[in-house]
Amino acid sequence: MTTLLYTHTDCLDHDPGSYHPESPDRLRAVLDGLSGPGFNALERRTAPLADLAEIMRVHSRHHVEAVLVAVPERGHAEIDADTVVSPGSGKAALRAVGAVCAAVDAIMAREADNAFCAVRPPGHHAEPDRAMGFCLFNNIAIAAQRARQVYGLERAAIIDFDVHHGNGTQAMFENNPRLFYASTHQSPLYPGTGARSETGVGNIVNVPLRPMAGSAEFHHAFNEFILPALEDFRPDFLLISAGFDAHKRDPLSQTMLDDADFAWVTERLVAVAARHCEGRVVSSLEGGYDLQALSTSAAAHVAVLLAA
Ligand SMILES: [Zn+2]
């Protein structure tokens, strides 16, 4: 039983500016949390650069080219008010996509049971034709489509416990009954999508949580809505948009989760994967903006993957 950790130093070179919450220090905090003796069994791998064709599984050619053209030779360039790129952003984004794709490949080759991708920029807000919300390319959605299209798996599911709704992933999945997307997210909060009524073709499960919601509401959302629907879907591959910004210390939300909640949900998801898809799980870092909480909650998440 092996857990892979994919990352790359290029992911530190995406610099949206010194006051931006999506900072390179986030990745350092995650890797610091995974550096203790409890994580000696992690098999650490370097993320390759993705081919552009890989990104076009879910994005238009126009989008891919527009993002890469926006990358400046020096300084910063704003794609929108939240989404800023620096000279290293193009390579960082290609490493992030490369990580999740390599993770899918390694698991399909039975080199490992599951994998965590410690990468940035994050991806779940990126829509087919638009970068937004700190996200350039939708890493986890690309991985889901790679699992289906390269390996012939029928059904791929993404579970997203980031405190923000993954509007981009939903937009990519909502018309395809072979894909499943479920999200818990604070409401109201950016980007404003993710109402309960948004159900796609019966393959989308949104559970908005009130500000100040804590463990009880989070567990209820999974136990009552998300886990039963995921069991019914019977995924052939399970992917996780692992954002840790629902933590009670996080400055971007009022949701009140703690490290144990991230461990709990990971245990539940690993159990579903064991029943339906031989334990195949790829998890990829999304948000999480309090460095201490990010470090300890990512460690709690990966510890469960390691124990699977
Ligand atoms: Zn988030």
mmCIF file with all atom_site columns, N, CA, C and O and ligand atoms in Angstrom, residues 26 122 124-125 133-134 160-165 189-190 243-246 250 252-253 286-289, ligand 1:
data_model
loop_
_atom_site.group_PDB
_atom_site.id
_atom_site.type_symbol
_atom_site.label_atom_id
_atom_site.label_alt_id
_atom_site.label_comp_id
_atom_site.label_asym_id
_atom_site.label_entity_id
_atom_site.label_seq_id
_atom_site.pdbx_PDB_ins_code
_atom_site.Cartn_x
_atom_site.Cartn_y
_atom_site.Cartn_z
_atom_site.occupancy
_atom_site.B_iso_or_equiv
_atom_site.pdbx_formal_charge
_atom_site.auth_seq_id
_atom_site.auth_comp_id
_atom_site.auth_asym_id
_atom_site.auth_atom_id
_atom_site.pdbx_PDB_model_num
ATOM   1   N  N  . ARG A 1 26  ? 2.127   29.079 1.195   1.00 0.00 ? 26  ARG A N  1
ATOM   2   C  CA . ARG A 1 26  ? 1.116   28.034 1.414   1.00 0.00 ? 26  ARG A CA 1
ATOM   3   C  C  . ARG A 1 26  ? 1.700   26.658 1.081   1.00 0.00 ? 26  ARG A C  1
ATOM   4   O  O  . ARG A 1 26  ? 1.500   25.695 1.810   1.00 0.00 ? 26  ARG A O  1
ATOM   5   N  N  . PRO A 1 122 ? -4.175  26.706 -7.564  1.00 0.00 ? 122 PRO A N  1
ATOM   6   C  CA . PRO A 1 122 ? -5.315  25.792 -7.452  1.00 0.00 ? 122 PRO A CA 1
ATOM   7   C  C  . PRO A 1 122 ? -6.137  25.807 -8.737  1.00 0.00 ? 122 PRO A C  1
ATOM   8   O  O  . PRO A 1 122 ? -5.778  26.509 -9.693  1.00 0.00 ? 122 PRO A O  1
ATOM   9   N  N  . HIS A 1 124 ? -10.125 24.759 -9.005  1.00 0.00 ? 124 HIS A N  1
ATOM   10  C  CA . HIS A 1 124 ? -11.557 24.431 -9.134  1.00 0.00 ? 124 HIS A CA 1
ATOM   11  C  C  . HIS A 1 124 ? -12.462 25.581 -9.580  1.00 0.00 ? 124 HIS A C  1
ATOM   12  O  O  . HIS A 1 124 ? -13.597 25.334 -9.958  1.00 0.00 ? 124 HIS A O  1
ATOM   13  N  N  . HIS A 1 125 ? -11.959 26.820 -9.550  1.00 0.00 ? 125 HIS A N  1
ATOM   14  C  CA . HIS A 1 125 ? -12.769 27.931 -10.088 1.00 0.00 ? 125 HIS A CA 1
ATOM   15  C  C  . HIS A 1 125 ? -12.564 28.131 -11.587 1.00 0.00 ? 125 HIS A C  1
ATOM   16  O  O  . HIS A 1 125 ? -13.332 28.872 -12.217 1.00 0.00 ? 125 HIS A O  1
ATOM   17  N  N  . GLY A 1 133 ? -10.677 33.426 -9.685  1.00 0.00 ? 133 GLY A N  1
ATOM   18  C  CA . GLY A 1 133 ? -10.581 32.962 -8.311  1.00 0.00 ? 133 GLY A CA 1
ATOM   19  C  C  . GLY A 1 133 ? -9.265  32.273 -7.985  1.00 0.00 ? 133 GLY A C  1
ATOM   20  O  O  . GLY A 1 133 ? -9.255  31.224 -7.344  1.00 0.00 ? 133 GLY A O  1
ATOM   21  N  N  . PHE A 1 134 ? -8.158  32.863 -8.384  1.00 0.00 ? 134 PHE A N  1
ATOM   22  C  CA . PHE A 1 134 ? -6.786  32.373 -8.149  1.00 0.00 ? 134 PHE A CA 1
ATOM   23  C  C  . PHE A 1 134 ? -6.449  31.162 -9.036  1.00 0.00 ? 134 PHE A C  1
ATOM   24  O  O  . PHE A 1 134 ? -5.349  30.617 -8.934  1.00 0.00 ? 134 PHE A O  1
ATOM   25  N  N  . ASP A 1 160 ? -15.392 17.856 -3.412  1.00 0.00 ? 160 ASP A N  1
ATOM   26  C  CA . ASP A 1 160 ? -14.744 19.153 -3.204  1.00 0.00 ? 160 ASP A CA 1
ATOM   27  C  C  . ASP A 1 160 ? -15.160 19.702 -1.841  1.00 0.00 ? 160 ASP A C  1
ATOM   28  O  O  . ASP A 1 160 ? -16.283 20.171 -1.675  1.00 0.00 ? 160 ASP A O  1
ATOM   29  N  N  . PHE A 1 161 ? -14.236 19.629 -0.860  1.00 0.00 ? 161 PHE A N  1
ATOM   30  C  CA . PHE A 1 161 ? -14.576 20.175 0.467   1.00 0.00 ? 161 PHE A CA 1
ATOM   31  C  C  . PHE A 1 161 ? -13.917 21.524 0.728   1.00 0.00 ? 161 PHE A C  1
ATOM   32  O  O  . PHE A 1 161 ? -13.934 22.014 1.861   1.00 0.00 ? 161 PHE A O  1
ATOM   33  N  N  . ASP A 1 162 ? -13.349 22.138 -0.308  1.00 0.00 ? 162 ASP A N  1
ATOM   34  C  CA . ASP A 1 162 ? -12.920 23.536 -0.205  1.00 0.00 ? 162 ASP A CA 1
ATOM   35  C  C  . ASP A 1 162 ? -14.127 24.379 0.226   1.00 0.00 ? 162 ASP A C  1
ATOM   36  O  O  . ASP A 1 162 ? -15.268 24.054 -0.119  1.00 0.00 ? 162 ASP A O  1
ATOM   37  N  N  . VAL A 1 163 ? -13.886 25.458 0.962   1.00 0.00 ? 163 VAL A N  1
ATOM   38  C  CA . VAL A 1 163 ? -15.007 26.249 1.490   1.00 0.00 ? 163 VAL A CA 1
ATOM   39  C  C  . VAL A 1 163 ? -15.720 27.060 0.408   1.00 0.00 ? 163 VAL A C  1
ATOM   40  O  O  . VAL A 1 163 ? -16.809 27.579 0.629   1.00 0.00 ? 163 VAL A O  1
ATOM   41  N  N  . HIS A 1 164 ? -15.090 27.159 -0.764  1.00 0.00 ? 164 HIS A N  1
ATOM   42  C  CA . HIS A 1 164 ? -15.709 27.842 -1.904  1.00 0.00 ? 164 HIS A CA 1
ATOM   43  C  C  . HIS A 1 164 ? -16.271 26.816 -2.885  1.00 0.00 ? 164 HIS A C  1
ATOM   44  O  O  . HIS A 1 164 ? -15.710 25.735 -3.031  1.00 0.00 ? 164 HIS A O  1
ATOM   45  N  N  . HIS A 1 165 ? -17.340 27.192 -3.569  1.00 0.00 ? 165 HIS A N  1
ATOM   46  C  CA . HIS A 1 165 ? -17.920 26.286 -4.564  1.00 0.00 ? 165 HIS A CA 1
ATOM   47  C  C  . HIS A 1 165 ? -17.025 26.202 -5.795  1.00 0.00 ? 165 HIS A C  1
ATOM   48  O  O  . HIS A 1 165 ? -16.551 27.227 -6.301  1.00 0.00 ? 165 HIS A O  1
ATOM   49  N  N  . LEU A 1 189 ? -20.899 33.167 -0.100  1.00 0.00 ? 189 LEU A N  1
ATOM   50  C  CA . LEU A 1 189 ? -19.439 33.335 -0.217  1.00 0.00 ? 189 LEU A CA 1
ATOM   51  C  C  . LEU A 1 189 ? -19.094 33.282 -1.708  1.00 0.00 ? 189 LEU A C  1
ATOM   52  O  O  . LEU A 1 189 ? -19.865 32.740 -2.502  1.00 0.00 ? 189 LEU A O  1
ATOM   53  N  N  . TYR A 1 190 ? -17.916 33.799 -2.062  1.00 0.00 ? 190 TYR A N  1
ATOM   54  C  CA . TYR A 1 190 ? -17.394 33.688 -3.428  1.00 0.00 ? 190 TYR A CA 1
ATOM   55  C  C  . TYR A 1 190 ? -17.445 32.222 -3.883  1.00 0.00 ? 190 TYR A C  1
ATOM   56  O  O  . TYR A 1 190 ? -17.121 31.344 -3.093  1.00 0.00 ? 190 TYR A O  1
ATOM   57  N  N  . GLY A 1 243 ? -9.368  21.504 -0.449  1.00 0.00 ? 243 GLY A N  1
ATOM   58  C  CA . GLY A 1 243 ? -9.139  22.852 0.068   1.00 0.00 ? 243 GLY A CA 1
ATOM   59  C  C  . GLY A 1 243 ? -9.353  22.818 1.569   1.00 0.00 ? 243 GLY A C  1
ATOM   60  O  O  . GLY A 1 243 ? -10.254 22.139 2.052   1.00 0.00 ? 243 GLY A O  1
ATOM   61  N  N  . PHE A 1 244 ? -8.521  23.545 2.289   1.00 0.00 ? 244 PHE A N  1
ATOM   62  C  CA . PHE A 1 244 ? -8.590  23.508 3.752   1.00 0.00 ? 244 PHE A CA 1
ATOM   63  C  C  . PHE A 1 244 ? -9.008  24.866 4.321   1.00 0.00 ? 244 PHE A C  1
ATOM   64  O  O  . PHE A 1 244 ? -8.740  25.175 5.475   1.00 0.00 ? 244 PHE A O  1
ATOM   65  N  N  . ASP A 1 245 ? -9.710  25.656 3.489   1.00 0.00 ? 245 ASP A N  1
ATOM   66  C  CA . ASP A 1 245 ? -10.106 26.997 3.923   1.00 0.00 ? 245 ASP A CA 1
ATOM   67  C  C  . ASP A 1 245 ? -11.446 27.027 4.666   1.00 0.00 ? 245 ASP A C  1
ATOM   68  O  O  . ASP A 1 245 ? -11.910 28.097 5.054   1.00 0.00 ? 245 ASP A O  1
ATOM   69  N  N  . ALA A 1 246 ? -12.049 25.852 4.911   1.00 0.00 ? 246 ALA A N  1
ATOM   70  C  CA . ALA A 1 246 ? -13.200 25.792 5.828   1.00 0.00 ? 246 ALA A CA 1
ATOM   71  C  C  . ALA A 1 246 ? -12.727 25.648 7.274   1.00 0.00 ? 246 ALA A C  1
ATOM   72  O  O  . ALA A 1 246 ? -13.544 25.532 8.188   1.00 0.00 ? 246 ALA A O  1
ATOM   73  N  N  . ASP A 1 250 ? -9.184  29.948 9.258   1.00 0.00 ? 250 ASP A N  1
ATOM   74  C  CA . ASP A 1 250 ? -8.943  30.520 7.924   1.00 0.00 ? 250 ASP A CA 1
ATOM   75  C  C  . ASP A 1 250 ? -9.501  31.945 7.816   1.00 0.00 ? 250 ASP A C  1
ATOM   76  O  O  . ASP A 1 250 ? -10.635 32.199 8.208   1.00 0.00 ? 250 ASP A O  1
ATOM   77  N  N  . LEU A 1 252 ? -10.410 33.570 5.110   1.00 0.00 ? 252 LEU A N  1
ATOM   78  C  CA . LEU A 1 252 ? -11.314 33.819 3.983   1.00 0.00 ? 252 LEU A CA 1
ATOM   79  C  C  . LEU A 1 252 ? -12.706 33.244 4.189   1.00 0.00 ? 252 LEU A C  1
ATOM   80  O  O  . LEU A 1 252 ? -13.551 33.352 3.307   1.00 0.00 ? 252 LEU A O  1
ATOM   81  N  N  . SER A 1 253 ? -12.975 32.600 5.323   1.00 0.00 ? 253 SER A N  1
ATOM   82  C  CA . SER A 1 253 ? -14.313 32.057 5.558   1.00 0.00 ? 253 SER A CA 1
ATOM   83  C  C  . SER A 1 253 ? -14.661 32.149 7.029   1.00 0.00 ? 253 SER A C  1
ATOM   84  O  O  . SER A 1 253 ? -13.794 32.401 7.880   1.00 0.00 ? 253 SER A O  1
ATOM   85  N  N  . GLU A 1 286 ? -6.368  22.588 -3.140  1.00 0.00 ? 286 GLU A N  1
ATOM   86  C  CA . GLU A 1 286 ? -7.060  23.791 -3.643  1.00 0.00 ? 286 GLU A CA 1
ATOM   87  C  C  . GLU A 1 286 ? -6.722  24.943 -2.689  1.00 0.00 ? 286 GLU A C  1
ATOM   88  O  O  . GLU A 1 286 ? -5.585  25.367 -2.657  1.00 0.00 ? 286 GLU A O  1
ATOM   89  N  N  . GLY A 1 287 ? -7.692  25.424 -1.872  1.00 0.00 ? 287 GLY A N  1
ATOM   90  C  CA . GLY A 1 287 ? -7.437  26.572 -1.011  1.00 0.00 ? 287 GLY A CA 1
ATOM   91  C  C  . GLY A 1 287 ? -6.928  26.203 0.373   1.00 0.00 ? 287 GLY A C  1
ATOM   92  O  O  . GLY A 1 287 ? -6.616  25.035 0.660   1.00 0.00 ? 287 GLY A O  1
ATOM   93  N  N  . GLY A 1 288 ? -6.918  27.240 1.243   1.00 0.00 ? 288 GLY A N  1
ATOM   94  C  CA . GLY A 1 288 ? -6.379  27.100 2.601   1.00 0.00 ? 288 GLY A CA 1
ATOM   95  C  C  . GLY A 1 288 ? -5.397  28.224 2.823   1.00 0.00 ? 288 GLY A C  1
ATOM   96  O  O  . GLY A 1 288 ? -4.328  28.219 2.217   1.00 0.00 ? 288 GLY A O  1
ATOM   97  N  N  . TYR A 1 289 ? -5.772  29.225 3.637   1.00 0.00 ? 289 TYR A N  1
ATOM   98  C  CA . TYR A 1 289 ? -5.032  30.489 3.649   1.00 0.00 ? 289 TYR A CA 1
ATOM   99  C  C  . TYR A 1 289 ? -4.482  30.869 5.015   1.00 0.00 ? 289 TYR A C  1
ATOM   100 O  O  . TYR A 1 289 ? -3.839  31.906 5.158   1.00 0.00 ? 289 TYR A O  1
HETATM 101 ZN ZN . ZN  B 2 .   ? -11.379 28.007 -1.395  1.00 0.00 ? 1   ZN  B ZN 1
#
